[in-house]
mmCIF file of C-alpha atoms in Angstrom:
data_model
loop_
_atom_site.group_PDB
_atom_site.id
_atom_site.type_symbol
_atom_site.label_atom_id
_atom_site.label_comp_id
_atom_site.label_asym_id
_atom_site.label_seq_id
_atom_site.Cartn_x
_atom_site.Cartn_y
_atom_site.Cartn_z
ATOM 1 C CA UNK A 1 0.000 0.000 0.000
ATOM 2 C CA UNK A 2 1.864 3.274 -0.868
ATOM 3 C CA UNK A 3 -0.043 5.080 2.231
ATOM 4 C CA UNK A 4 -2.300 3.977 5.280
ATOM 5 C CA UNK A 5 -5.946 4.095 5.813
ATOM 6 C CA UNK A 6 -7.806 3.446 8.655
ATOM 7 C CA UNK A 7 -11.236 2.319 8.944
ATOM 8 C CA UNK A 8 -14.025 1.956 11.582
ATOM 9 C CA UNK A 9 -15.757 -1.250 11.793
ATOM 10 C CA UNK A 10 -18.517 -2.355 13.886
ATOM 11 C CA UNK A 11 -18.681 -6.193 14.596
ATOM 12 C CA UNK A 12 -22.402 -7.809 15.633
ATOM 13 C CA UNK A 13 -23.735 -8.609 19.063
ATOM 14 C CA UNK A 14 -22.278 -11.200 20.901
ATOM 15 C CA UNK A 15 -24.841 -13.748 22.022
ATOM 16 C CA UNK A 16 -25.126 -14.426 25.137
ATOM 17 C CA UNK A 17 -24.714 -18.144 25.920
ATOM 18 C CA UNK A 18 -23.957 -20.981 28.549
ATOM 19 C CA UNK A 19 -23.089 -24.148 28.302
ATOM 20 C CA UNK A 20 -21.096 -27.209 29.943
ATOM 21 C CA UNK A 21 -17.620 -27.331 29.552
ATOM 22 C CA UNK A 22 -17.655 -31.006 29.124
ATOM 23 C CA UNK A 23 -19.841 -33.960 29.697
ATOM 24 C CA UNK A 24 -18.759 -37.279 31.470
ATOM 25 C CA UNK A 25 -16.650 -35.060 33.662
ATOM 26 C CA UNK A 26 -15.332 -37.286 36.970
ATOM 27 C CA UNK A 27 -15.378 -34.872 40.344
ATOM 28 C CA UNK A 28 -13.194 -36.861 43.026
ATOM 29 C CA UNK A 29 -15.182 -36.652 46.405
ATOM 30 C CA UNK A 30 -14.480 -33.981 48.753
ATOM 31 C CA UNK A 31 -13.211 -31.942 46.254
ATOM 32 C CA UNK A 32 -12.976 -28.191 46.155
ATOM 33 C CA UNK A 33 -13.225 -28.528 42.084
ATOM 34 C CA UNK A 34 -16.516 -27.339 40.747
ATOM 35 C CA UNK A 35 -18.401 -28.750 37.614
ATOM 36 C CA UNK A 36 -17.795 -26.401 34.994
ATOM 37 C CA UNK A 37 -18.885 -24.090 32.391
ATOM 38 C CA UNK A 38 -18.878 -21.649 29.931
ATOM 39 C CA UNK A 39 -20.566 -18.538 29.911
ATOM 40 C CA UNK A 40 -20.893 -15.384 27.814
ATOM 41 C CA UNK A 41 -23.550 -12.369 28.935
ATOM 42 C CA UNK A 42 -25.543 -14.690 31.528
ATOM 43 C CA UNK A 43 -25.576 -13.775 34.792
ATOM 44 C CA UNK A 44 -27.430 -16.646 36.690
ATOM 45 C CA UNK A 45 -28.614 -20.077 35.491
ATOM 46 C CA UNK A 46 -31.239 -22.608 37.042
ATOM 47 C CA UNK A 47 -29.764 -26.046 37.831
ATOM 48 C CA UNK A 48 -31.775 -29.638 38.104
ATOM 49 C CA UNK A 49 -29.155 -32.402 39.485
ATOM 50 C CA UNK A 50 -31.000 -35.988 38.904
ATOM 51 C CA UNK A 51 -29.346 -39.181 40.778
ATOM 52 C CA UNK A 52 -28.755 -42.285 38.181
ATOM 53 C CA UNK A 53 -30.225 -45.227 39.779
ATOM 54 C CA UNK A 54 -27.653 -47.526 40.686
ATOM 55 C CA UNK A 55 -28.929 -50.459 38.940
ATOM 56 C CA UNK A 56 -29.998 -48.009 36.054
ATOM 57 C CA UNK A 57 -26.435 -46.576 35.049
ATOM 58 C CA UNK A 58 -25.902 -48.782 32.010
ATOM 59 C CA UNK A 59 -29.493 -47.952 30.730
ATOM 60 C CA UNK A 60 -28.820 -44.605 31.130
ATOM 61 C CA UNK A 61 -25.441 -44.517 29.143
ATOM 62 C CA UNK A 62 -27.062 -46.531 26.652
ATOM 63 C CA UNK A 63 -29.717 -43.947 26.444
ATOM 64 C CA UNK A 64 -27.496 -40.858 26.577
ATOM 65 C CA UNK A 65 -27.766 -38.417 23.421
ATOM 66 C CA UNK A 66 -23.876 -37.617 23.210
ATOM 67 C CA UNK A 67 -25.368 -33.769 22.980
ATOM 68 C CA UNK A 68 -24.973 -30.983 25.814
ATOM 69 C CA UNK A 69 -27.921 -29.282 24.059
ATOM 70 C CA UNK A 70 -31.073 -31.460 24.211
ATOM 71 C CA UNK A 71 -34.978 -30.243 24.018
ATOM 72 C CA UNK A 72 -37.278 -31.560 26.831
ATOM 73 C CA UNK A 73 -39.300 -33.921 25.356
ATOM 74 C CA UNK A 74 -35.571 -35.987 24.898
ATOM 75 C CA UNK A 75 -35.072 -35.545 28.752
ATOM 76 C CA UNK A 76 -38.386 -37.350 29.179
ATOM 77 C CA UNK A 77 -36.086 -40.542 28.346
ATOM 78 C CA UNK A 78 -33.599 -40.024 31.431
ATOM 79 C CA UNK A 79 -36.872 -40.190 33.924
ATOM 80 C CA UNK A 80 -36.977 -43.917 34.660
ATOM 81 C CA UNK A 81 -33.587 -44.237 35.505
ATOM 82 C CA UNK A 82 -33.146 -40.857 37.636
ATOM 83 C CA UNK A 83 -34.577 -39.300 40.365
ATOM 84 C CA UNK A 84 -33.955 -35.608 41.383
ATOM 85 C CA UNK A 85 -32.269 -34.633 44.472
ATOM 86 C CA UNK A 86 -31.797 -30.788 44.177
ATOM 87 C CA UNK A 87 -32.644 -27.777 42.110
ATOM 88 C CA UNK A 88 -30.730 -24.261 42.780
ATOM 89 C CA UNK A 89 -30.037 -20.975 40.944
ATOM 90 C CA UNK A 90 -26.414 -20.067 40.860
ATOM 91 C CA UNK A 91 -24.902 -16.640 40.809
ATOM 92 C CA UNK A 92 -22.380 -16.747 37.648
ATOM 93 C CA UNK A 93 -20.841 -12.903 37.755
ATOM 94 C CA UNK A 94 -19.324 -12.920 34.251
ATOM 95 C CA UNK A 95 -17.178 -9.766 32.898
ATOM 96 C CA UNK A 96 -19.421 -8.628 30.589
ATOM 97 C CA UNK A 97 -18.723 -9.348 26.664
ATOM 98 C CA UNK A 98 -16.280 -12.018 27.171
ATOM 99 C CA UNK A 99 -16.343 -15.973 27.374
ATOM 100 C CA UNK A 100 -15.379 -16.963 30.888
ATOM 101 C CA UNK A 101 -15.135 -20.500 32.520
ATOM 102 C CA UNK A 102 -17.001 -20.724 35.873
ATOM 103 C CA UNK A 103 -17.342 -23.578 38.174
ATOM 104 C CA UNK A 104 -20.360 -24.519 39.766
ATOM 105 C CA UNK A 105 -19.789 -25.275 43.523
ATOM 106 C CA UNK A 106 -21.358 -28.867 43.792
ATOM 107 C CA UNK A 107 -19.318 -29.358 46.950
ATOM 108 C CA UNK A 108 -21.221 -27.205 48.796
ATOM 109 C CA UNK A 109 -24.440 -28.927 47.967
ATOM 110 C CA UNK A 110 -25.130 -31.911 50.595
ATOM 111 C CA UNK A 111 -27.380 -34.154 48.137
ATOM 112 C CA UNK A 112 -24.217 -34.164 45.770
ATOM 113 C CA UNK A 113 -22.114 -35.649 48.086
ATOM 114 C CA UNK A 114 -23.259 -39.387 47.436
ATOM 115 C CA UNK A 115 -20.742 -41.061 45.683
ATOM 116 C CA UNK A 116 -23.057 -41.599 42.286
ATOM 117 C CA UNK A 117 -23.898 -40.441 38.728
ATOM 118 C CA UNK A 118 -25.295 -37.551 38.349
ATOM 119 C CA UNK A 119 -26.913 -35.635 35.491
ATOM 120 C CA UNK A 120 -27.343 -31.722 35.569
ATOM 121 C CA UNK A 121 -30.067 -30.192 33.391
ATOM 122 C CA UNK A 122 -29.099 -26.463 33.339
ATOM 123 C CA UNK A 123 -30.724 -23.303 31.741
ATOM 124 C CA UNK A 124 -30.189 -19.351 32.582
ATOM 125 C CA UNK A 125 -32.318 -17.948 35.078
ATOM 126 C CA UNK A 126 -35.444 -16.754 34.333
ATOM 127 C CA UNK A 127 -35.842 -18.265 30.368
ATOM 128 C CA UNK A 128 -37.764 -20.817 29.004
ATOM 129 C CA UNK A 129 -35.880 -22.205 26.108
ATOM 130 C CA UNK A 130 -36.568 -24.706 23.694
ATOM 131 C CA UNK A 131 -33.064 -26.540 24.738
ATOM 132 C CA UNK A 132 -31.659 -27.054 27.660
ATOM 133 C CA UNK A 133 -28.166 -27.830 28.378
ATOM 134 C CA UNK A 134 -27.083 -31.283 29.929
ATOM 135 C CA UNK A 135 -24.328 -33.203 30.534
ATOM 136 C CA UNK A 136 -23.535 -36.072 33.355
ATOM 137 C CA UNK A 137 -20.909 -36.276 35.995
ATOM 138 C CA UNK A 138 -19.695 -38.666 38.614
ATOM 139 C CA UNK A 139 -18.610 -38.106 42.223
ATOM 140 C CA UNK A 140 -16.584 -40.497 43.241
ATOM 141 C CA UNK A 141 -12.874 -41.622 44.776
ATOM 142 C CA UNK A 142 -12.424 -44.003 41.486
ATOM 143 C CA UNK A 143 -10.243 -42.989 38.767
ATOM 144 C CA UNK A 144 -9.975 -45.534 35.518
ATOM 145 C CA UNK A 145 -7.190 -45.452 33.071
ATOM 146 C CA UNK A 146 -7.814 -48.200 30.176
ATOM 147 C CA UNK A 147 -5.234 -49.409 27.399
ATOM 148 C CA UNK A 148 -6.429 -51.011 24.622
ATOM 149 C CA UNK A 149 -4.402 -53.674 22.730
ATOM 150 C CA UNK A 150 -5.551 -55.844 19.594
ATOM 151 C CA UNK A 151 -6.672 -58.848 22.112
ATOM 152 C CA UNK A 152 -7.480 -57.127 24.948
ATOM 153 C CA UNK A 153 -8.181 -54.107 27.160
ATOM 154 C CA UNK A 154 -5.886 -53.090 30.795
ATOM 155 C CA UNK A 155 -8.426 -51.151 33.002
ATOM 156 C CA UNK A 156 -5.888 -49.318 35.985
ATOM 157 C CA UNK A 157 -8.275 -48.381 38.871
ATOM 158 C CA UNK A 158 -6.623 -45.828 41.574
ATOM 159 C CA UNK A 159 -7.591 -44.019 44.047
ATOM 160 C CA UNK A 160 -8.619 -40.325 43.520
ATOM 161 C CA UNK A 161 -7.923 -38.858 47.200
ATOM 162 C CA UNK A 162 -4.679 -41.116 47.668
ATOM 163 C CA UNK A 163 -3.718 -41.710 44.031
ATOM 164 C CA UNK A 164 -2.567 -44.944 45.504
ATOM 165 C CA UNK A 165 -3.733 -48.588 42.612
ATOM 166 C CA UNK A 166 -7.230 -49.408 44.583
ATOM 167 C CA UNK A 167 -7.658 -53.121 44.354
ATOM 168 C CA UNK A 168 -10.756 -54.971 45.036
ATOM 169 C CA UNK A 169 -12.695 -52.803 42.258
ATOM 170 C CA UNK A 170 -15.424 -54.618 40.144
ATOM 171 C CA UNK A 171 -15.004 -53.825 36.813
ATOM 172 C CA UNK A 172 -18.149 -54.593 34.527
ATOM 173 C CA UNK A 173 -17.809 -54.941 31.267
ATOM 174 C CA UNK A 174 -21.282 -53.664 29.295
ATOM 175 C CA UNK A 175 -22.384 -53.534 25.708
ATOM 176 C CA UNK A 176 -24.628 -51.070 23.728
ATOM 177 C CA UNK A 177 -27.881 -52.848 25.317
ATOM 178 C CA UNK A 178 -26.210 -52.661 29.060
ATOM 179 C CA UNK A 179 -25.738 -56.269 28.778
ATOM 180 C CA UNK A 180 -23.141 -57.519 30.623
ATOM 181 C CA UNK A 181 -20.012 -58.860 28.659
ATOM 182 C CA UNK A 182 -17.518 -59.372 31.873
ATOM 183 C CA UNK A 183 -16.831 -58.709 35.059
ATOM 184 C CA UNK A 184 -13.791 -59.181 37.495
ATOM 185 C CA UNK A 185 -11.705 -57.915 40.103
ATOM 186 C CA UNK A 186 -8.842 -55.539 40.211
ATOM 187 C CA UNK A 187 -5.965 -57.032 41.780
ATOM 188 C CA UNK A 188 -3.770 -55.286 44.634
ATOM 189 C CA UNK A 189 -2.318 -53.456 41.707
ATOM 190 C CA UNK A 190 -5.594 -51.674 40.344
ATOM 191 C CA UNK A 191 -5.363 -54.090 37.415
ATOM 192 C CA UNK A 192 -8.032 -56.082 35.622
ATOM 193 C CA UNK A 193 -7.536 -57.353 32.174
ATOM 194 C CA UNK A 194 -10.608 -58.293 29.338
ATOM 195 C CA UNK A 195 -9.073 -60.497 27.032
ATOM 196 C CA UNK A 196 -10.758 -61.162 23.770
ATOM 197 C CA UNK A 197 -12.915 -58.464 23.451
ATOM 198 C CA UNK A 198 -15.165 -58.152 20.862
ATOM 199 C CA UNK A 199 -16.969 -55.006 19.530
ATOM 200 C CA UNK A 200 -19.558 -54.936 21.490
ATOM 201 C CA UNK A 201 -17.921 -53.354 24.111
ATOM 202 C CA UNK A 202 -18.903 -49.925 25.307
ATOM 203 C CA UNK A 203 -18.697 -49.292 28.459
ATOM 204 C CA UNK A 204 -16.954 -50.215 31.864
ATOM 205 C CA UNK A 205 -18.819 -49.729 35.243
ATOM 206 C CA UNK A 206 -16.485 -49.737 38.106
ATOM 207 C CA UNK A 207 -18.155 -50.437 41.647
ATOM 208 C CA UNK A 208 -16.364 -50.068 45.143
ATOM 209 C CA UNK A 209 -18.587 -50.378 48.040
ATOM 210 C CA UNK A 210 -20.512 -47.185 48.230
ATOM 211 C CA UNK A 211 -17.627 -45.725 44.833
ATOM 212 C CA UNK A 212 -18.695 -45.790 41.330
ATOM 213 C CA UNK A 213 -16.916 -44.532 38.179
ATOM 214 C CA UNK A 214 -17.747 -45.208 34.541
ATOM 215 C CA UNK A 215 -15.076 -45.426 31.280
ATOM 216 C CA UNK A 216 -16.574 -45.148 27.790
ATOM 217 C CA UNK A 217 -14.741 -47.642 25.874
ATOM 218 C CA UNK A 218 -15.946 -46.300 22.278
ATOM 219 C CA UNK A 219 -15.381 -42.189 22.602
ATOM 220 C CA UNK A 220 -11.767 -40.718 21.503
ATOM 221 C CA UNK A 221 -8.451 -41.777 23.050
ATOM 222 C CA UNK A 222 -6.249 -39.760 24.497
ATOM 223 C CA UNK A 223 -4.794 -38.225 21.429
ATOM 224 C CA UNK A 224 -0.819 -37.246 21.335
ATOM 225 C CA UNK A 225 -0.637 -36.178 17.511
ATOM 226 C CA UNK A 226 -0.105 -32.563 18.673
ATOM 227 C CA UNK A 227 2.820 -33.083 20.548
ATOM 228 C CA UNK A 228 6.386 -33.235 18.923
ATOM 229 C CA UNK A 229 7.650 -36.226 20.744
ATOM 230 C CA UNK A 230 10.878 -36.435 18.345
ATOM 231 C CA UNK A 231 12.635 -39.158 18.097
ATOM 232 C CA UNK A 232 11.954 -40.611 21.441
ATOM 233 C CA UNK A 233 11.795 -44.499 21.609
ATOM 234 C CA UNK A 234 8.778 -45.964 23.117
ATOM 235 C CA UNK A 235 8.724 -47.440 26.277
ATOM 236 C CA UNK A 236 6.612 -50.499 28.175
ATOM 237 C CA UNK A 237 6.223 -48.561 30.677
ATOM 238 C CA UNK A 238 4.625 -44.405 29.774
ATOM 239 C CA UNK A 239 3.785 -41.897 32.459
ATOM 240 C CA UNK A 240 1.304 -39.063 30.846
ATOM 241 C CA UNK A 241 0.524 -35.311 32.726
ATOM 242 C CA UNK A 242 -2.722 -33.789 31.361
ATOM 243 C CA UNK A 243 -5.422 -31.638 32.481
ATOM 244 C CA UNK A 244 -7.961 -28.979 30.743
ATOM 245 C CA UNK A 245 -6.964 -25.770 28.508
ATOM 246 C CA UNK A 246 -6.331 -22.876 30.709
ATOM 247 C CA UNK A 247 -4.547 -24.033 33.850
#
């Protein structure tokens, strides 16, 4: 350009919006961690938190839309296997005009801290839209970690308060129909291997006592393509460190 020029432009209206920052998320009990979300321009949602039956957690995976944005008449599905245990309207406080991530402080709620599934039907305060946003969430002191090989799958149970292997744990292996596949015990070392498995598998229920966790065995791996690992050999033996954007 042989001189400058300046110019004065006027972008649209953002739209306000909230939503969950992730669905399946795992809250470790007694934690100070919040279940989060995103919000732009809303400054207080309504929250329903519905209890999975304990028998009913396979149906209810089975049943689950894979969408954070569902109308009601889909959340008419979710009623035999739930029951709810607390409504609230939460304060959110956002800077106005920007996208901010806000936790919800679950921890502070006493129905919410029975180790379970939960699901959290969430729209903002004072609307009465035609979708409301959903996702599920488990309070528990479980954590899974599962490897998948051609002939087999290595489920890794630990402890979320101690981060010590938790043996003991029944894993249960389910298909698409919440049909059982397999079940067995961790041993002392938070292992439990499935050998042969077929495709059928898609999801593993973990029970301990009063502890419950769940690890969908058909959503995305942990993916490493992003990171420049070099020339690096691989090793039997891998430790990982990851966590959500913006720590």
């Amino acid at each position: 350009m042989s001189e400058n020029e300046q110019r004065n432009l006027r972008t649209r209206r953002i739209q306000s919006s909230v939503a969950f920052a992730s669905s399946g998320s795992v809250l470790p009990l007694n934690s100070s961690q919040g279940l989060p979300l995103y919000t732009i321009n809303v400054d207080a949602v309504d929250v329903d938190f519905h209890r999975i039956k304990p028998d009913k957690v396979g149906q209810f995976i089975h049943h689950w839309a894979k969408r954070q944005s569902q109308r009601s008449w889909n959340l008419q599905r979710y009623q035999p296997f739930t029951e709810l245990v607390h409504s609230g309207r939460f304060d959110l406080n956002p800077t106005k005009n920007r996208r901010q991530r806000v936790n919800l402080p679950v921890k502070d709620i006493e129905a919410l801290q029975v180790p379970a599934v939960y699901m959290a039907v969430m729209k903002p305060a004072g609307s009465y839209p035609h979708n409301y946003q959903v996702s599920y969430f488990v309070v528990s002191d479980i954590g899974l970690h599962g490897r998948f090989y051609p002939n087999r799958i290595d489920i890794y149970s630990n402890s979320l308060s101690k981060a010590s292997p938790m043996g003991g744990v029944m894993m249960t292996m389910l298909d698409r129909n919440g049909q059982v596949l397999g079940q067995q015990r961790t041993t002392p070392d938070g292992l439990a291997t499935f050998n042969g498995v077929g495709t059928n598998a898609r999801l593993m229920l973990a029970q301990k006592g009063p502890h419950l966790a769940l690890l969908e065995l058909i959503g995305p791996a942990l993916d490493l393509s992003a990171f420049e690992l070099g020339s690096r050999q691989h090793r039997a033996t891998e430790g990982y460190i990851y966590g959500p954007r913006d720590l």
